[in-house]
Amino acid sequence: MAVNFDGTNDYFTFPDSPSTVNISPGTWSFWANVARATTTPRVWGKGAGAGKTIGVQFSAAQTAFQFNARFSLGDLNLRSSPNSLVLNKWNHWAVTWDGTNLTSGVKMYLNTVETTYVDGTNGVEIAPNDSGIAGAVGASNAAANDFNGQIMHLQVWRRILSVDEIRQSMYLPGSVSEDLVQHYPLDYARPVMSDYSKYGNNGTSAGITTVLNSNAGVTSQWVVPEASFCAV
């Protein structure tokens, strides 16, 4: 089962807390089945618009994976090579960031294999400070950049994971517990999206409901991933 985000108004917010403030360095890891990519569908982020600090998302124009961090005079941006994102297929994605302003400090992985990159820009001047800013999964805090598809086992750490650790967390979610600050299984939708890390950064659903079968007008539903969910 996996939560389905409808690309219109399905997302959940998580609170600002000491464990999720200024994640730098950090690792973000998740399974995703992207149904449709419009603009920059957000998987995880803090803030929105001019207040955005960190974004883990996809690029619709390039069908690629993207990471960005806001710096005071110019953002850090890095994108995987075009067409690295295949729609309507389960894949595991991860990104690590060393906290610097350099694109060389960002690494992206598709099924534990590092991607190639294009369109990278280094950040300029002061690093982002997201203290006091809540975050969101499936959209930005302004309910924009909506994600369309399914996400499972979104995990966030306050350190850079090795490739072996990323692989372990891919097949055994929650087993890499050192510095794990968020783990949302996303096995089904509920008003409170539970965080299974020790910090309990539970999310609050907006527009997400749970039903057993697809029905017209339903925003989110139970989804049974394809049999090759873990076959890479």
Backbone as numpy.savetxt, mean C-alpha at the origin, in Angstrom:
# Nx Ny Nz CAx CAy CAz Cx Cy Cz
-10.62 -15.41 0.95 -11.46 -14.22 0.95 -10.58 -12.97 0.95
-11.00 -11.95 0.26 -10.25 -10.70 0.24 -11.22 -9.54 0.11
-10.88 -8.43 0.72 -11.72 -7.24 0.60 -11.57 -6.67 -0.81
-12.70 -6.30 -1.38 -12.72 -5.70 -2.71 -12.98 -4.20 -2.60
-12.09 -3.40 -3.19 -12.25 -1.95 -3.24 -12.83 -1.59 -4.61
-13.93 -0.83 -4.62 -14.66 -0.65 -5.86 -14.15 0.48 -6.75
-13.12 1.21 -6.32 -12.57 2.28 -7.15 -13.35 3.56 -7.12
-14.35 3.64 -6.23 -15.18 4.84 -6.14 -15.15 5.48 -4.76
-15.49 4.69 -3.74 -15.56 5.27 -2.39 -15.19 4.27 -1.31
-14.43 3.24 -1.65 -14.04 2.21 -0.68 -12.62 2.46 -0.19
-12.48 2.70 1.09 -11.16 2.86 1.69 -11.32 2.78 3.19
-10.22 2.75 3.93 -10.31 2.91 5.37 -9.15 3.76 5.86
-9.41 4.50 6.91 -8.39 5.37 7.49 -7.79 4.70 8.72
-6.53 5.03 9.01 -5.90 4.58 10.25 -5.37 5.80 10.99
-5.34 5.76 12.31 -5.02 6.95 13.09 -3.53 7.29 13.07
-3.25 8.55 13.30 -1.88 8.97 13.56 -1.47 8.38 14.90
-0.32 7.74 14.95 0.16 7.17 16.21 1.68 7.18 16.18
2.33 7.12 17.35 3.80 7.13 17.37 4.42 6.05 16.50
3.76 4.91 16.35 4.34 3.81 15.57 4.30 4.05 14.07
3.41 4.95 13.61 3.29 5.19 12.17 3.73 6.59 11.76
4.30 7.37 12.69 4.78 8.71 12.36 6.16 8.63 11.72
6.30 9.30 10.59 7.60 9.42 9.92 8.29 8.07 9.77
7.65 7.16 9.08 8.24 5.84 8.84 9.43 6.00 7.90
10.60 5.92 8.45 11.82 6.23 7.70 13.03 5.75 8.52
13.63 4.62 8.14 13.36 3.79 6.97 12.10 2.96 7.14
11.69 2.30 6.05 10.48 1.50 6.14 10.35 0.51 5.00
9.45 -0.46 5.21 9.10 -1.44 4.19 7.58 -1.59 4.15
7.03 -1.62 2.95 5.59 -1.83 2.73 5.44 -3.08 1.86
4.55 -3.98 2.24 4.41 -5.26 1.55 2.94 -5.65 1.49
2.48 -6.20 0.36 1.08 -6.57 0.23 0.86 -7.42 -1.01
-0.24 -8.19 -0.99 -0.76 -8.86 -2.17 -1.80 -7.95 -2.80
-1.86 -7.91 -4.13 -2.86 -7.08 -4.79 -3.30 -7.71 -6.10
-4.58 -7.53 -6.38 -5.16 -7.90 -7.66 -5.86 -6.63 -8.17
-5.19 -5.92 -9.06 -5.69 -4.63 -9.53 -6.64 -4.86 -10.70
-7.89 -4.45 -10.53 -8.89 -4.67 -11.57 -8.85 -3.59 -12.64
-8.64 -2.38 -12.18 -8.63 -1.25 -13.12 -7.79 -0.14 -12.50
-6.90 0.43 -13.28 -6.03 1.49 -12.77 -6.46 2.83 -13.36
-6.88 3.75 -12.51 -7.25 5.09 -12.94 -6.42 6.09 -12.14
-5.79 7.01 -12.82 -4.93 8.02 -12.19 -3.81 7.33 -11.41
-3.79 7.50 -10.09 -2.77 6.87 -9.24 -3.45 6.17 -8.07
-3.99 4.98 -8.28 -4.68 4.28 -7.20 -3.76 4.00 -6.01
-4.16 4.50 -4.87 -3.34 4.45 -3.66 -3.58 3.17 -2.88
-2.50 2.52 -2.48 -2.59 1.37 -1.59 -2.47 1.84 -0.14
-1.45 2.61 0.17 -1.18 3.09 1.53 -0.63 4.50 1.44
-1.05 5.36 2.33 -0.50 6.71 2.31 -0.83 7.50 3.56
-0.07 8.56 3.76 -0.33 9.53 4.82 -0.63 10.86 4.15
-1.77 11.47 4.51 -2.12 12.78 3.98 -2.63 12.72 2.55
-3.02 13.88 2.04 -3.57 13.99 0.69 -3.28 15.36 0.12
-3.24 15.45 -1.21 -3.02 16.74 -1.86 -1.72 17.38 -1.41
-1.80 18.67 -1.08 -0.61 19.40 -0.63 -0.09 18.87 0.70
-0.95 18.15 1.45 -0.53 17.61 2.74 -0.02 16.18 2.67
0.10 15.64 1.46 0.59 14.27 1.31 2.04 14.17 1.73
2.39 13.10 2.45 3.78 12.91 2.86 4.40 11.68 2.22
3.75 10.53 2.32 4.26 9.29 1.73 3.13 8.60 1.00
3.40 8.07 -0.19 2.40 7.34 -0.94 2.97 6.08 -1.55
2.28 4.96 -1.34 2.60 3.70 -1.99 1.41 3.41 -2.90
1.63 3.41 -4.21 0.51 3.40 -5.14 0.93 2.84 -6.49
-0.02 2.82 -7.42 0.25 2.40 -8.79 0.06 3.59 -9.73
0.67 3.51 -10.89 0.53 4.54 -11.91 -0.30 3.97 -13.05
-1.49 4.55 -13.27 -2.36 4.06 -14.34 -1.76 4.32 -15.71
-1.16 5.48 -15.87 -0.63 5.86 -17.19 0.45 4.90 -17.65
1.26 4.42 -16.71 2.37 3.55 -17.07 2.15 2.10 -16.66
0.99 1.79 -16.05 0.73 0.47 -15.47 1.97 -0.01 -14.71
2.32 0.77 -13.69 3.55 0.53 -12.95 3.31 0.77 -11.46
4.27 0.37 -10.65 4.27 0.56 -9.20 5.00 1.87 -8.92
4.58 2.59 -7.87 5.12 3.92 -7.63 5.25 4.21 -6.14
6.34 4.88 -5.77 6.55 5.34 -4.39 6.91 6.81 -4.43
6.33 7.58 -3.52 6.73 8.98 -3.43 6.73 9.45 -1.99
7.62 10.39 -1.71 7.72 11.02 -0.39 7.91 12.51 -0.60
7.16 13.29 0.13 7.19 14.74 -0.05 8.36 15.36 0.70
9.18 16.10 -0.03 10.24 16.91 0.56 9.89 18.37 0.33
10.49 19.26 1.12 10.03 20.65 1.16 10.16 21.38 -0.18
11.20 21.08 -0.97 11.39 21.79 -2.24 11.32 20.89 -3.46
10.89 19.67 -3.28 10.78 18.75 -4.42 10.62 17.33 -3.94
9.67 16.61 -4.48 9.34 15.28 -3.98 10.31 14.21 -4.49
10.49 13.19 -3.65 11.16 11.97 -4.06 10.13 11.09 -4.76
10.41 10.69 -6.00 9.50 9.85 -6.77 10.28 8.75 -7.48
9.73 7.55 -7.45 10.32 6.46 -8.22 9.19 5.56 -8.71
9.33 5.10 -9.96 8.31 4.27 -10.58 8.98 3.08 -11.25
8.34 1.92 -11.14 8.86 0.76 -11.85 8.64 0.93 -13.35
9.30 0.12 -14.13 9.20 0.24 -15.59 7.77 0.03 -16.06
7.38 0.68 -17.17 6.02 0.54 -17.69 5.65 -0.92 -17.92
4.35 -1.20 -17.70 3.76 -2.51 -17.92 4.24 -3.58 -16.93
4.86 -3.14 -15.82 5.20 -4.11 -14.78 3.95 -4.54 -14.00
2.90 -3.71 -14.06 1.61 -4.06 -13.45 0.73 -4.76 -14.47
0.32 -5.98 -14.14 -0.62 -6.73 -14.97 -1.97 -6.73 -14.27
-2.99 -6.24 -14.94 -4.31 -6.15 -14.34 -4.96 -7.53 -14.20
-5.85 -7.62 -13.20 -6.66 -8.82 -12.97 -5.81 -10.07 -12.72
-4.73 -9.87 -11.98 -3.88 -10.99 -11.60 -3.30 -10.72 -10.23
-3.33 -11.72 -9.34 -2.74 -11.58 -8.02 -1.22 -11.56 -8.13
-0.60 -10.56 -7.49 0.85 -10.48 -7.38 1.21 -9.89 -6.03
2.41 -10.17 -5.61 2.91 -9.62 -4.35 3.87 -8.47 -4.65
3.64 -7.34 -3.96 4.44 -6.14 -4.16 5.08 -5.72 -2.85
6.28 -5.17 -2.93 6.95 -4.63 -1.75 7.83 -3.46 -2.16
7.98 -2.51 -1.26 8.89 -1.39 -1.48 9.61 -1.10 -0.18
10.90 -0.85 -0.28 11.69 -0.44 0.88 12.25 0.96 0.62
12.41 1.72 1.68 12.94 3.08 1.59 13.88 3.31 2.76
15.08 3.84 2.47 16.05 4.06 3.53 15.88 5.40 4.23
14.90 6.20 3.80 14.62 7.47 4.46 15.37 8.66 3.90
16.25 8.43 2.93 17.00 9.53 2.33 16.19 10.15 1.20
16.75 11.20 0.60 16.08 11.88 -0.51 16.43 11.27 -1.86
17.20 10.19 -1.89 17.72 9.64 -3.14 16.88 8.47 -3.66
16.70 8.43 -4.98 15.99 7.30 -5.58 16.74 5.99 -5.36
18.05 6.07 -5.19 18.84 4.87 -4.94 18.50 4.24 -3.59
17.82 5.00 -2.73 17.41 4.49 -1.43 16.06 3.80 -1.45
15.45 3.70 -2.63 14.14 3.04 -2.78 14.32 1.78 -3.63
13.77 0.67 -3.15 13.80 -0.59 -3.90 12.39 -1.14 -3.99
12.00 -1.61 -5.17 10.67 -2.18 -5.38 10.81 -3.63 -5.81
9.85 -4.44 -5.35 9.91 -5.88 -5.62 8.56 -6.39 -6.09
8.57 -7.16 -7.14 7.40 -7.85 -7.66 7.63 -9.34 -7.47
6.85 -9.97 -6.59 7.04 -11.38 -6.26 8.48 -11.67 -5.86
9.02 -10.76 -5.04 10.36 -10.79 -4.41 11.51 -10.53 -5.39
11.22 -10.22 -6.64 12.26 -9.90 -7.62 12.27 -8.39 -7.81
13.45 -7.78 -7.68 13.52 -6.32 -7.82 13.13 -5.90 -9.24
12.32 -4.86 -9.32 11.89 -4.35 -10.62 12.98 -3.48 -11.24
12.81 -3.14 -12.49 13.60 -2.08 -13.10 12.81 -0.78 -12.94
13.48 0.36 -13.20 12.88 1.65 -12.85 12.97 2.66 -13.99
12.04 3.62 -13.94 12.06 4.77 -14.83 11.57 5.99 -14.06
11.79 7.17 -14.64 11.18 8.41 -14.14 11.44 8.67 -12.67
12.65 8.48 -12.21 12.98 8.76 -10.82 13.45 10.18 -10.62
13.03 10.81 -9.51 13.52 12.14 -9.14 13.86 12.14 -7.66
15.00 12.73 -7.33 15.42 12.83 -5.94 14.61 13.90 -5.21
14.41 13.70 -3.92 13.77 14.72 -3.11 14.74 15.87 -2.85
14.19 17.05 -2.57 15.02 18.24 -2.36 14.71 18.88 -1.00
15.76 19.12 -0.25 15.70 19.80 1.05 15.11 18.92 2.15
14.13 19.41 2.91 13.71 18.82 4.17 12.78 17.63 3.95
13.03 16.53 4.69 12.21 15.32 4.58 10.81 15.55 5.13
9.85 14.70 4.73 8.47 14.88 5.18 8.31 14.65 6.67
7.37 15.37 7.27 7.00 15.18 8.67 5.49 14.98 8.73
5.05 13.76 9.02 3.62 13.50 9.00 3.03 13.33 10.40
3.70 13.89 11.39 3.14 13.87 12.73 1.80 14.61 12.74
0.80 13.98 13.31 -0.53 14.58 13.37 -1.39 14.32 12.16
-0.86 13.57 11.17 -1.60 13.29 9.94 -2.04 11.83 9.93
-3.33 11.61 9.78 -3.85 10.24 9.69 -3.51 9.65 8.32
-3.64 8.35 8.21 -3.35 7.68 6.95 -4.57 6.97 6.40
-4.43 6.40 5.21 -5.53 5.70 4.59 -5.02 4.56 3.72
-5.86 3.55 3.56 -5.60 2.41 2.70 -6.73 2.34 1.66
-6.36 2.25 0.39 -7.35 2.16 -0.68 -7.72 3.48 -1.31
-7.21 4.57 -0.76 -7.47 5.92 -1.30 -6.63 6.87 -0.47
-6.61 8.14 -0.86 -5.99 9.16 -0.02 -7.00 9.60 1.04
-6.56 10.42 1.97 -7.47 10.87 3.03 -8.62 11.69 2.49
-8.50 12.19 1.28 -9.57 12.99 0.68 -10.49 12.13 -0.18
-10.37 10.79 0.00 -11.17 9.84 -0.78 -10.93 10.00 -2.28
-9.73 10.37 -2.63 -9.31 10.42 -4.03 -8.29 9.30 -4.25
-7.80 9.18 -5.49 -6.84 8.13 -5.83 -7.35 6.75 -5.43
-8.63 6.50 -5.74 -9.27 5.27 -5.28 -8.70 4.03 -5.94
-8.52 3.00 -5.14 -8.01 1.71 -5.61 -9.18 0.85 -6.05
-9.02 0.17 -7.19 -10.05 -0.71 -7.71 -9.48 -2.12 -7.83
-9.94 -3.01 -6.97 -9.43 -4.38 -6.96 -9.38 -4.91 -5.55
-8.53 -5.89 -5.33 -8.41 -6.50 -4.00 -6.99 -6.35 -3.45
-6.91 -6.21 -2.15 -5.63 -6.14 -1.43 -5.71 -7.12 -0.27
-4.62 -7.82 -0.02 -4.56 -8.71 1.15 -3.20 -8.57 1.84
-3.22 -8.78 3.14 -2.03 -8.82 3.99 -1.09 -7.64 3.74
-1.64 -6.46 3.95 -0.84 -5.25 3.90 -0.04 -5.16 5.20
1.29 -5.11 5.07 2.17 -5.07 6.24 3.16 -3.92 6.08
3.47 -3.26 7.21 4.38 -2.12 7.22 5.37 -2.29 8.37
6.64 -2.06 8.09 7.70 -2.15 9.09 8.48 -0.84 9.15
9.04 -0.55 10.30 9.90 0.62 10.48 11.37 0.24 10.28
11.66 -0.50 9.26 13.02 -0.85 8.89 12.99 -1.44 7.49
14.17 -1.60 6.90 14.29 -2.23 5.59 14.39 -3.74 5.77
13.48 -4.45 5.15 13.53 -5.91 5.18 14.47 -6.42 4.09
15.12 -7.54 4.38 15.90 -8.21 3.36 14.95 -8.91 2.38
15.48 -9.34 1.25 14.65 -10.06 0.29 14.13 -11.35 0.90
14.95 -12.03 1.70 14.49 -13.25 2.35 13.34 -12.97 3.31
13.40 -11.85 4.03 12.32 -11.49 4.94 11.05 -11.12 4.17
11.21 -10.43 3.05 10.05 -10.11 2.22 9.40 -11.39 1.73
10.21 -12.34 1.31 9.67 -13.63 0.85 8.95 -14.35 1.98
9.53 -14.34 3.18 8.89 -14.98 4.32 7.55 -14.33 4.64
7.52 -13.00 4.63 6.27 -12.29 4.95 5.23 -12.47 3.84
5.69 -12.74 2.65 4.80 -12.97 1.52 4.00 -14.26 1.72
4.67 -15.33 2.15 4.02 -16.61 2.32 3.50 -16.85 3.74
4.11 -16.19 4.73 3.71 -16.33 6.12 3.48 -14.95 6.72
2.39 -14.29 6.33 2.14 -12.93 6.81 2.12 -12.86 8.34
2.77 -11.83 8.86 2.84 -11.63 10.31 3.99 -12.32 10.98
4.71 -13.18 10.26 5.80 -13.94 10.89 7.07 -13.14 11.05
7.23 -12.05 10.27 8.39 -11.16 10.45 7.91 -10.03 11.35
8.06 -10.22 12.65 7.42 -9.34 13.62 8.30 -8.18 14.10
9.61 -8.27 13.89 10.49 -7.21 14.37 10.18 -5.90 13.64
9.83 -4.87 14.41 9.52 -3.53 13.88 8.29 -3.51 12.98
7.44 -4.54 13.05 6.17 -4.55 12.32 5.20 -3.60 13.04
4.72 -2.58 12.33 3.84 -1.59 12.96 2.41 -1.65 12.44
2.19 -2.34 11.33 0.84 -2.53 10.81 0.76 -3.87 10.08
-0.34 -4.59 10.30 -0.63 -5.79 9.53 -2.14 -5.91 9.43
-2.66 -5.61 8.24 -4.08 -5.71 7.96 -4.31 -6.92 7.05
-4.89 -8.02 7.57 -5.13 -9.19 6.70 -6.06 -8.88 5.53
-7.08 -8.03 5.77 -8.05 -7.66 4.72 -8.71 -8.89 4.13
-9.03 -9.85 4.99 -9.71 -11.05 4.53 -11.20 -10.81 4.32
-11.76 -9.87 5.04 -13.12 -9.44 4.74 -13.34 -8.05 5.33
-14.33 -7.35 4.79 -14.59 -5.98 5.20 -15.40 -5.95 6.49
-15.13 -4.94 7.30 -15.83 -4.77 8.56 -15.73 -3.30 8.95
-16.54 -2.81 9.85 -16.46 -1.39 10.24 -15.11 -1.01 10.81
-14.50 -1.92 11.58 -13.16 -1.70 12.11 -12.22 -2.71 11.47
-11.24 -2.22 10.74 -10.27 -3.09 10.08 -9.11 -3.32 11.04
-9.01 -4.53 11.56 -8.08 -4.83 12.64 -6.64 -4.86 12.17
-5.78 -4.25 12.99 -4.34 -4.30 12.79 -3.78 -5.38 13.71
-3.12 -6.39 13.12 -2.62 -7.51 13.89 -1.17 -7.33 14.35
-0.61 -6.14 14.18 0.67 -5.86 14.81 0.42 -5.60 16.28
1.49 -5.52 17.06 1.32 -5.30 18.50 0.83 -3.89 18.83
0.80 -3.00 17.82 0.43 -1.61 18.07 -1.08 -1.36 17.94
-1.79 -2.25 17.31 -3.24 -2.10 17.22 -3.70 -0.84 16.53
-3.08 -0.53 15.39 -3.48 0.66 14.62 -4.71 0.34 13.77
-5.81 0.06 14.44 -7.04 -0.35 13.74 -7.56 0.75 12.83
-8.09 0.35 11.68 -8.62 1.29 10.71 -10.13 1.43 10.82
-10.64 2.55 10.31 -12.07 2.82 10.29 -12.54 2.82 8.84
-13.48 1.94 8.53 -13.94 1.79 7.15 -14.79 2.97 6.69
-14.65 3.31 5.44 -15.50 4.31 4.80 -15.96 3.74 3.47
-17.24 3.45 3.34 -17.78 2.94 2.09 -17.58 1.45 1.90
-17.03 0.76 2.88 -16.79 -0.67 2.72 -17.86 -1.46 3.45
-18.48 -2.42 2.76 -19.44 -3.33 3.36 -19.04 -4.76 3.01
-19.67 -5.73 3.64 -19.35 -7.12 3.39 -20.61 -7.89 3.02
-20.56 -8.59 1.89 -21.65 -9.49 1.51 -21.03 -10.79 1.00
-21.84 -11.81 0.87 -21.32 -13.10 0.44 -21.20 -13.22 -1.07
-22.05 -12.49 -1.78 -22.05 -12.59 -3.24 -22.12 -11.21 -3.86
-21.73 -11.13 -5.13 -21.77 -9.87 -5.84 -23.22 -9.46 -6.10
-23.55 -8.22 -5.76 -24.88 -7.69 -6.01 -24.76 -6.27 -6.55
-25.68 -5.88 -7.38 -25.67 -4.53 -7.94 -25.73 -3.51 -6.81
-24.87 -2.51 -6.89 -24.88 -1.44 -5.92 -24.06 -1.69 -4.68
-23.49 -2.90 -4.53 -22.68 -3.20 -3.36 -21.29 -2.62 -3.56
-20.78 -1.95 -2.51 -19.49 -1.28 -2.67 -18.32 -2.23 -2.51
-18.41 -3.21 -1.62 -17.34 -4.17 -1.43 -17.92 -5.52 -1.10
-17.19 -6.58 -1.37 -17.75 -7.90 -1.19 -16.66 -8.90 -0.87
-17.10 -10.07 -0.40 -16.16 -11.16 -0.22 -15.67 -11.60 -1.59
-14.38 -11.86 -1.69 -13.80 -12.29 -2.96 -12.94 -13.52 -2.69
-13.11 -14.56 -3.47 -12.26 -15.74 -3.37 -11.15 -15.62 -4.39
-9.90 -15.38 -3.95 -8.80 -15.25 -4.91 -8.63 -16.51 -5.74
-8.04 -16.34 -6.89 -7.83 -17.46 -7.80 -6.94 -18.51 -7.16
-6.99 -19.71 -7.67 -6.25 -20.83 -7.06 -4.76 -20.59 -7.02
-4.25 -19.76 -7.93 -2.80 -19.52 -8.00 -2.38 -18.34 -7.13
-3.19 -18.03 -6.12 -2.92 -16.88 -5.24 -1.48 -16.82 -4.78
-0.93 -17.96 -4.35 0.44 -17.98 -3.83 1.41 -18.62 -4.81
0.99 -18.81 -6.03 1.89 -19.41 -7.03 2.58 -18.32 -7.82
3.88 -18.21 -7.67 4.63 -17.17 -8.37 5.80 -17.79 -9.10
